Coordinates of C-alpha atoms and ligand atoms in Angstrom, one line a residue:
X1 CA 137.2 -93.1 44.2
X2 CA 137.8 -96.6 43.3
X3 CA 135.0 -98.3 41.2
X4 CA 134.7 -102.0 41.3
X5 CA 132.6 -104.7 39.8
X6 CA 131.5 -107.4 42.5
X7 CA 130.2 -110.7 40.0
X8 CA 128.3 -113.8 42.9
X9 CA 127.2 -116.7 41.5
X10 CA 127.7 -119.2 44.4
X11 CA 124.5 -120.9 44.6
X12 CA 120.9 -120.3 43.0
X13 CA 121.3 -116.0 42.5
X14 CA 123.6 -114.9 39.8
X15 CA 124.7 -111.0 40.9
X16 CA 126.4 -108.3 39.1
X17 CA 127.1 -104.6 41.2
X18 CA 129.3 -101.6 41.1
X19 CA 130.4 -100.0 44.4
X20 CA 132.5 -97.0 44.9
X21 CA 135.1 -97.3 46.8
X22 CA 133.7 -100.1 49.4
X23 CA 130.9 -97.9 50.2
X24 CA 128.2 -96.4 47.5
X25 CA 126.2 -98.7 45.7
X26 CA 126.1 -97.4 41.9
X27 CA 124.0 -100.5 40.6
X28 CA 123.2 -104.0 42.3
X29 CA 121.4 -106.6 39.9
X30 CA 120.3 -109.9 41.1
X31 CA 119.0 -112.6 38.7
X32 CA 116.9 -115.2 40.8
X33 CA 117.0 -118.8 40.0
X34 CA 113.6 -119.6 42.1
X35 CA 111.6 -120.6 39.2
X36 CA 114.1 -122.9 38.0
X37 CA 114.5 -124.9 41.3
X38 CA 111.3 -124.6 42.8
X39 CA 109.6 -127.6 41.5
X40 CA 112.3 -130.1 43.0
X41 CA 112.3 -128.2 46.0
X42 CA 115.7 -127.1 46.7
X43 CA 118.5 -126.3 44.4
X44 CA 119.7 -128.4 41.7
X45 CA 123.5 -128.1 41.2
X46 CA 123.7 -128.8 37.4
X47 CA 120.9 -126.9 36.6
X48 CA 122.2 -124.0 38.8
X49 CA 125.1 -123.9 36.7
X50 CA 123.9 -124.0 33.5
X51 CA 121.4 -120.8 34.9
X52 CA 124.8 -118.8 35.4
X53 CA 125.9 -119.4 32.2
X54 CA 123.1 -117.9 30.8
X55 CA 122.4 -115.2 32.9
X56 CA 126.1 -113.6 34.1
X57 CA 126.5 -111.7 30.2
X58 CA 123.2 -109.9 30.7
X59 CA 123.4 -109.6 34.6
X60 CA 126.9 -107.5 34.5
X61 CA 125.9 -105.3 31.1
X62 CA 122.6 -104.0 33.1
X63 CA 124.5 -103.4 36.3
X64 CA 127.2 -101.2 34.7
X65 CA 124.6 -100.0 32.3
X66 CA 122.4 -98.8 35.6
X67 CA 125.7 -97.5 36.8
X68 CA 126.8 -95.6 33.7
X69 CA 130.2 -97.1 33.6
X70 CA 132.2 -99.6 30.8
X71 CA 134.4 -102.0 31.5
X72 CA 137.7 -99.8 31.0
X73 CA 135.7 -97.4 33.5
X74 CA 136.5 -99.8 36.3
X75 CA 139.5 -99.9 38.4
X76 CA 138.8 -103.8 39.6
X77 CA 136.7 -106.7 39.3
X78 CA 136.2 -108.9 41.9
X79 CA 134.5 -112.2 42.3
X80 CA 133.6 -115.1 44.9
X81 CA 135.8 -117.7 45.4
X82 CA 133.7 -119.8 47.5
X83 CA 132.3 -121.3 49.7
X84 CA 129.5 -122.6 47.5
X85 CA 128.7 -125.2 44.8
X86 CA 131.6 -125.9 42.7
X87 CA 130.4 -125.7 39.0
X88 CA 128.0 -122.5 39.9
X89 CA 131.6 -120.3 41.2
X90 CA 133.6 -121.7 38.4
X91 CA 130.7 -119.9 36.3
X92 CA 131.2 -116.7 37.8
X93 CA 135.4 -116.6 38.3
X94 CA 135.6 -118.3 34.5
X95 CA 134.1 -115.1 33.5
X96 CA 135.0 -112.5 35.3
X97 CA 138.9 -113.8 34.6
X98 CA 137.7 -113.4 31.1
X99 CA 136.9 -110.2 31.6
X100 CA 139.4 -108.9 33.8
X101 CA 142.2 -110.4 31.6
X102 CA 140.4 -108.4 28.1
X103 CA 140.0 -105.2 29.8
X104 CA 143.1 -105.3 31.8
X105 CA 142.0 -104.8 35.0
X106 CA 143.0 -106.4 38.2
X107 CA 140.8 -109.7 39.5
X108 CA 140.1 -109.8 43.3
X109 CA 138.9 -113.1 45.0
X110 CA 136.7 -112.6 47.4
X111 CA 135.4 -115.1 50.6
X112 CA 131.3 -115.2 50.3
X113 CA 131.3 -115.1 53.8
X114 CA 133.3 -112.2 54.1
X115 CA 130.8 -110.7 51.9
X116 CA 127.8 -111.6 53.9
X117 CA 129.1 -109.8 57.0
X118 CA 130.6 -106.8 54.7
X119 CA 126.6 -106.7 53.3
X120 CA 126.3 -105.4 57.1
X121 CA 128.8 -102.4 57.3
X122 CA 127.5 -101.5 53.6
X123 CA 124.2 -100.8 55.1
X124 CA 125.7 -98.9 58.2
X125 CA 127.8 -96.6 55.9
X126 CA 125.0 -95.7 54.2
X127 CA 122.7 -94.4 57.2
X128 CA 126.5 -92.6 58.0
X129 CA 127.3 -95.0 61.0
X130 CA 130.4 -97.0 59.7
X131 CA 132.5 -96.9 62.8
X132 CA 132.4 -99.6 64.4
X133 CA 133.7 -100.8 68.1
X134 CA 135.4 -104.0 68.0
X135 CA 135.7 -106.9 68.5
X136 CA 132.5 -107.2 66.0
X137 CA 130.8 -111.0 66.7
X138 CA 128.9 -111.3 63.6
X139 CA 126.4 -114.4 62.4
X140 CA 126.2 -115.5 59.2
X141 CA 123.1 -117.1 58.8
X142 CA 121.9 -118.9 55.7
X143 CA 120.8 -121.6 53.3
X144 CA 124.5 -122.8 53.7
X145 CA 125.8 -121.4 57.0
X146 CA 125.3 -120.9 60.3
X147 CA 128.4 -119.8 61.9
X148 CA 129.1 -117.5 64.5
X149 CA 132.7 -115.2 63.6
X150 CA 134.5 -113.1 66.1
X151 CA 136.1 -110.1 63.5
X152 CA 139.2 -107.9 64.3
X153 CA 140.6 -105.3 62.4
X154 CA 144.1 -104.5 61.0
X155 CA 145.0 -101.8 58.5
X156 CA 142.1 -101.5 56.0
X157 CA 141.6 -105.6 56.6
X158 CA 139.4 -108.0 58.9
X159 CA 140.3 -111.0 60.2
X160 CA 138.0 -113.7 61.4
X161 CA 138.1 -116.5 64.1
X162 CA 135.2 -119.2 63.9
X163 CA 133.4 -119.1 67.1
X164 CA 130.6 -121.2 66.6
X165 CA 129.3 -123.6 63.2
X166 CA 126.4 -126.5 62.7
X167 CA 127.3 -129.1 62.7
X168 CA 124.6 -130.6 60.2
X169 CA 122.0 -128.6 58.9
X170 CA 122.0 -124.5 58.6
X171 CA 119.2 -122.7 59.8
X172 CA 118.0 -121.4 56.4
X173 CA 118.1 -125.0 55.2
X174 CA 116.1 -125.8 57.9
X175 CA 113.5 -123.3 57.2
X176 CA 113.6 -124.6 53.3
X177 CA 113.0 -128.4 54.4
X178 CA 110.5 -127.6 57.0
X179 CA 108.0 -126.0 54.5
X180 CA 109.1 -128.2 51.8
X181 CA 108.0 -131.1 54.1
X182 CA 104.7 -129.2 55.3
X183 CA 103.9 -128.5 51.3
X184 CA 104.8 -125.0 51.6
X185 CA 107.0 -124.4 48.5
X186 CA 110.4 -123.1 48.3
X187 CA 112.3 -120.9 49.5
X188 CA 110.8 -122.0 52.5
X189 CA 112.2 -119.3 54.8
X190 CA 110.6 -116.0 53.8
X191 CA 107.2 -118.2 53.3
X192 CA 107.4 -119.4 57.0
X193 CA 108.2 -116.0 57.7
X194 CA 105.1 -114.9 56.3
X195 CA 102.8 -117.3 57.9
X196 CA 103.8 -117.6 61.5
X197 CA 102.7 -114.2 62.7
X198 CA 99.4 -116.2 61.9
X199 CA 99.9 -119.3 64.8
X200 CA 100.9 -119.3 68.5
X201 CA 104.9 -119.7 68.4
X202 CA 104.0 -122.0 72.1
X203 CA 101.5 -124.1 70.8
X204 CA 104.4 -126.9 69.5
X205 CA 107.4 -127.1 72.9
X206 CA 110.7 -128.1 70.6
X207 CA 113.8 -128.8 72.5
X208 CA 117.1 -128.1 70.4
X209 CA 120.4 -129.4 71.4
X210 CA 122.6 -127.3 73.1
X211 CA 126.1 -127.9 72.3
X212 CA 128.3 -125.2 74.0
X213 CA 131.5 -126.8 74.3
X214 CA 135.2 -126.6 74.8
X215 CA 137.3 -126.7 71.2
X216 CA 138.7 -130.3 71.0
X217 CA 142.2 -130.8 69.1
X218 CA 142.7 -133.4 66.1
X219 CA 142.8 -136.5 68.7
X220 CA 139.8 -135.3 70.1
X221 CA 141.1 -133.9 73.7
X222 CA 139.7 -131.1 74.9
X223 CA 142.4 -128.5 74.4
X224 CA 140.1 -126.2 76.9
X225 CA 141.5 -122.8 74.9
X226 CA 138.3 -121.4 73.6
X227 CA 134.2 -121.9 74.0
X228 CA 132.9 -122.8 70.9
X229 CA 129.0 -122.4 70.5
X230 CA 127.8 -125.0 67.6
X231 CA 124.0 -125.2 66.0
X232 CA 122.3 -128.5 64.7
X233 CA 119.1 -127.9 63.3
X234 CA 118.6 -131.6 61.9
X235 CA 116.6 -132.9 65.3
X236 CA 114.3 -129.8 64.9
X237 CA 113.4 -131.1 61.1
X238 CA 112.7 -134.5 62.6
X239 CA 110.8 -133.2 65.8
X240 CA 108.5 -131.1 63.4
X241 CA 108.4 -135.0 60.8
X242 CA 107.3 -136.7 64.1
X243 CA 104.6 -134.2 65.0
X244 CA 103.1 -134.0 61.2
X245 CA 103.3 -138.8 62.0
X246 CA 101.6 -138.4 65.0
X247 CA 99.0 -135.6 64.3
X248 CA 98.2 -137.4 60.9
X249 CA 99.0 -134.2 59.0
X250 CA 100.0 -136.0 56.1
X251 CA 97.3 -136.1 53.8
X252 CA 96.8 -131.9 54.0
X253 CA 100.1 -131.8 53.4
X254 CA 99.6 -133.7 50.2
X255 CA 96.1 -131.9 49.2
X256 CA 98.3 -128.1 50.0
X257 CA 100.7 -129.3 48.3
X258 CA 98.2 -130.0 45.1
X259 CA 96.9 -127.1 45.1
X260 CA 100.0 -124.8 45.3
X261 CA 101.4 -126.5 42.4
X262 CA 98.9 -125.3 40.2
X263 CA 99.7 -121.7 41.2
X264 CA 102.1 -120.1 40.0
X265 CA 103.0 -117.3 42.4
X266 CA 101.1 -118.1 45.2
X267 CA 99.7 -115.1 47.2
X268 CA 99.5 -114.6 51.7
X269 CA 95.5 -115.5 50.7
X270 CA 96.7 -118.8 48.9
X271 CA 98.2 -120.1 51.7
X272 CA 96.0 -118.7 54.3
X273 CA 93.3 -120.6 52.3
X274 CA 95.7 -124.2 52.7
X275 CA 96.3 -123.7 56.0
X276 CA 94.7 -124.6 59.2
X277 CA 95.5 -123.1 63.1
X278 CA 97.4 -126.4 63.7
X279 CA 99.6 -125.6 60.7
X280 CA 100.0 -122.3 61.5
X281 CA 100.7 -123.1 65.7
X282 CA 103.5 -125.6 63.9
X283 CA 105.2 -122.7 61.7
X284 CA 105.5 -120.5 64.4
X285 CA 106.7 -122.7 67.0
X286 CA 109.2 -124.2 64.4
X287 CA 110.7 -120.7 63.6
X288 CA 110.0 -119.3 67.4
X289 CA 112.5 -122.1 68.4
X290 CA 115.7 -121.3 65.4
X291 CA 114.9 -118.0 66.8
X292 CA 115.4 -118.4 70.1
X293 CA 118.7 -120.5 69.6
X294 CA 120.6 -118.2 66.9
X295 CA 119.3 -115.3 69.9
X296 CA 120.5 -117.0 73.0
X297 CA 123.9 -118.7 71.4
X298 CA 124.9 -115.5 69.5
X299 CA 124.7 -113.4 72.9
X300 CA 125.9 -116.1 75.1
X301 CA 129.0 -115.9 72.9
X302 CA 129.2 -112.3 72.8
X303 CA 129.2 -112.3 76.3
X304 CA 132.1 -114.9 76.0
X305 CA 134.3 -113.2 73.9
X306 CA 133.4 -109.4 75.4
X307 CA 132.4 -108.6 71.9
X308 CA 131.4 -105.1 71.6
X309 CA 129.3 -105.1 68.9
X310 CA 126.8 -107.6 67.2
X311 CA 126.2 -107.7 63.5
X312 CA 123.6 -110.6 61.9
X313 CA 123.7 -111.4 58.1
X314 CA 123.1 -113.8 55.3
X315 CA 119.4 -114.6 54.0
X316 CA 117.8 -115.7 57.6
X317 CA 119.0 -112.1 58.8
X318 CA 115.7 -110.7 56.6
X319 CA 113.3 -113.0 59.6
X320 CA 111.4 -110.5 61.1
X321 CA 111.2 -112.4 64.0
X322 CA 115.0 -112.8 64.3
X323 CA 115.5 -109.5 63.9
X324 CA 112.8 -107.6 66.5
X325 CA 114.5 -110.4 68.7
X326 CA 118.5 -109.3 68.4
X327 CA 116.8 -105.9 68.3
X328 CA 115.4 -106.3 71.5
X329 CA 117.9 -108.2 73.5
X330 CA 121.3 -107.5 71.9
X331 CA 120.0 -103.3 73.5
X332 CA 119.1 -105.1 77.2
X333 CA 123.0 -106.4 77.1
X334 CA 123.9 -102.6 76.0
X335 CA 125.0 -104.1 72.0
X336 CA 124.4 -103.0 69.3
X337 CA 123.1 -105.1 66.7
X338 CA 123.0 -104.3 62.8
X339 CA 121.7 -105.9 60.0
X340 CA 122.0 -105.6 55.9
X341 CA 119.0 -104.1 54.4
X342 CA 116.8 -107.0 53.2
X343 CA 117.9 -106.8 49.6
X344 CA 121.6 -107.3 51.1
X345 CA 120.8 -110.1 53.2
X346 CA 120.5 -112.2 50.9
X347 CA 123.0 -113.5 48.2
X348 CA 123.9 -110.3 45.7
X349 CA 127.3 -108.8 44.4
X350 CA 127.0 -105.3 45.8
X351 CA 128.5 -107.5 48.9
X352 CA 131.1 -109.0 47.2
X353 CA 132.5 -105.6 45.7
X354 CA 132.3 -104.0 48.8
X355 CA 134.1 -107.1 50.8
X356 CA 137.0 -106.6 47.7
X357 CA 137.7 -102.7 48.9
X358 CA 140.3 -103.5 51.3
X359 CA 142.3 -105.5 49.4
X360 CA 142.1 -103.5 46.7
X361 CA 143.3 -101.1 48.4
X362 CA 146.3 -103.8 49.8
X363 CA 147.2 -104.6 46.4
X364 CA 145.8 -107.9 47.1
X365 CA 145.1 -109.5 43.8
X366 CA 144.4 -112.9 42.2
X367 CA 146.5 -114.6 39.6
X368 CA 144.9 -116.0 36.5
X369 CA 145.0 -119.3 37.7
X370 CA 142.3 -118.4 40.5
X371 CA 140.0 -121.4 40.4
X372 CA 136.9 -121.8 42.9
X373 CA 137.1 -124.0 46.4
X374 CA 133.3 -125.1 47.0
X375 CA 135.0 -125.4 51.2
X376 CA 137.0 -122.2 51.2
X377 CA 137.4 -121.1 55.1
X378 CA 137.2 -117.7 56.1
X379 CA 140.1 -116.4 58.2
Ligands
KG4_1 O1 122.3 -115.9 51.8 P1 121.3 -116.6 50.9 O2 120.6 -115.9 49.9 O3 122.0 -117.8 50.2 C1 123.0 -118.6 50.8 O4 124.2 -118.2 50.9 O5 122.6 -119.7 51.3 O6 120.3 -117.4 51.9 C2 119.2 -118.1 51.4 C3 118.5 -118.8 52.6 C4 117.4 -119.7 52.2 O7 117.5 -120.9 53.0 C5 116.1 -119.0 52.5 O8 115.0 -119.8 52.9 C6 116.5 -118.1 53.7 O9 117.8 -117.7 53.4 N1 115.7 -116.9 53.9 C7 115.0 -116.8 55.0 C8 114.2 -115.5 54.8 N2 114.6 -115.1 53.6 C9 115.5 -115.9 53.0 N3 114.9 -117.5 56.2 C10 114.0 -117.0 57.1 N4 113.3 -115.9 57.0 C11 113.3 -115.1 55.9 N5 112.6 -114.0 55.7
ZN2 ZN1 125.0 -116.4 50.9

């Protein structure tokens, strides 16, 4: 059994876990940075930062405390490398090449990405269905991403070929700057979430671009090799702007918006109280149509690429909508489709130690002169 200690901190969560051997969670701690950033309304890079600082000491003593282990206890440590915001990752590797180098333990660098989709096999190990049939199309879907990766396997290792990416905003950012425009609050996506079993998801018809398209080389010319299926979210945010212009929406926006402020954790009453069935028609017919896209592109591809199994991950993987709807339709098409828990869709570390497994087990480890890249691809 190989213990090791999985430290995230590539955006607004700072996580700390220990995972046996790439497949038992022992402890999984997540420190949330919400309260910090919700009164600008997104994350604030600086002030992310400085949150990690303060938070990754006491973040990794609970989780090995909850696991019963020290720090000579642990055969690795393991960290993310990126992609996220530079100065929140150099928080995380500073210190866990501090630590690795004290306690004499080798440091793995770890894709976040990899560790979204390996959230996903965590969660199948655990209800004892591991095996997978590949190739394995996964989506990784979240405040950050939105990109569609076709996964082989060789020896213990993955490997990844980009299928599909936006190309402007991802779908969780979105779903933040939607509700932050309707004075929702923020995070905006398990809020919309909440509220649009409560409106008709027809009411509002939006039309997203479609983009599938042939991959195009450096000078622009089709190379006609491969599909690629690419998102863009940003005509959705303006589409739902226009409607809120038109419908004169603006001043109950502002009055919600008020009123929220001056709650502190506002409850499913709250916003029911704010809200009106026009709001409500807007939310769901917002998220009905990211829903419908991430669906139709994600088994469009699959179909594509003869992928033989489906796996969706990252924080818009906990939409209850989006997941009744892979649910549903990746079964009609004879896939199957798996999901993290919801605890594991989101950004943690039990992700990143589980991701770190397979190299561990390759002997693949960092140097001490690992430093963060805010654009690392994953490959
Ligand atoms: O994976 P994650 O925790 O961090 C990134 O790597 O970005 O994802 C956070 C994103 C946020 O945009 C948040 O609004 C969205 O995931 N999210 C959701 C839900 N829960 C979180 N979006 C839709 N429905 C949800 N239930
Ligand atoms: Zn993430």
């Amino acid at each position: 059994m190989a213990l090791i200690l999985g430290i995230e901190s590539s955006c607004d969560e700072t996580g700390a876990a220990v995972v046996a051997s790439g497949e038992k969670i022992i402890s999984n701690v997540v420190a949330s940075q919400i309260a910090t950033h919700q009164r600008y309304g997104g994350v604030v890079p600086e002030l992310a930062s400085r949150e990690h600082l303060r938070a990754l000491v006491p973040v990794v003593r609970q989780a090995l405390a909850e696991a019963g282990q020290t720090y000579q206890s642990l055969d690795a440590i393991a960290v993310t490398q990126g992609p996220g915001l530079m100065g929140a990752l150099l928080a995380g590797i500073s210190y866990a090449k501090a630590l690795a180098f004290a306690a004499e333990k080798p440091l793995i660098a770890v894709n976040h990405l990899e560790g979204h989709i390996h959230a996903v096999l965590l969660e199948a190990k655990r209800k004892g269905n591991g095996q997978m049939e590949f190739p394995v199309l996964a989506l990784v879907v979240s405040g950050g991403h939105t990109h569609l990766y076709l996964a082989a396997q060789y020896d213990a290792g993955w490997t990844y070929e980009n299928v599909g990416r936006t190309r402007d905003d991802a779908a969780g950012e979105a779903f933040d700057k939607v509700a932050k425009l309707l004075g929702l609050g923020y995070p905006g996506g398990p809020i919309v979430d909440g509220l649009s079993k409560h409106g008709n998801p027809e009411a509002v018809p939006f039309a997203l671009a479609q983009m599938k398209h042939r991959d195009r080389n450096q000078q622009g010319i089709p190379t006609g090799a491969r599909v690629r299926f690419d998102f863009s979210y940003s005509g959705l945010k303006t589409a739902v702007l226009r409607y809120v212009q038109l419908h004169n929406l603006q001043a109950s926006i502002d009055a919600r918006r008020n009123a929220l402020s001056s709650i502190a954790k506002p409850t499913v009453e709250d916003y029911l109280g704010l809200c009106d069935a026009q709001t409500f028609n807007l939310i769901a017919s917002f998220q009905r149509a990211i829903v419908d896209d991430l669906t139709s592109k994600t088994l469009a591809a699959a179909r594509e690429y003869d992928a033989e199994t489906i796996f969706v991950t990252g924080g818009v993987a906990a939409n209850n909508e989006l997941r009744q709807r892979f649910g549903r339709e990746a079964a009609m098409e004879g896939l199957p489709a798996h999901f993290p828990s919801r605890p594991l869709s989101t950004d943690n570390a039990a992700m990143i130690a589980a991701a770190a497994y397979p190299k561990f087990l390759a002997g693949d480890f960092a140097a001490m002169d690992l430093s963060a890249e805010s654009g690392l691809v994953l490959r």
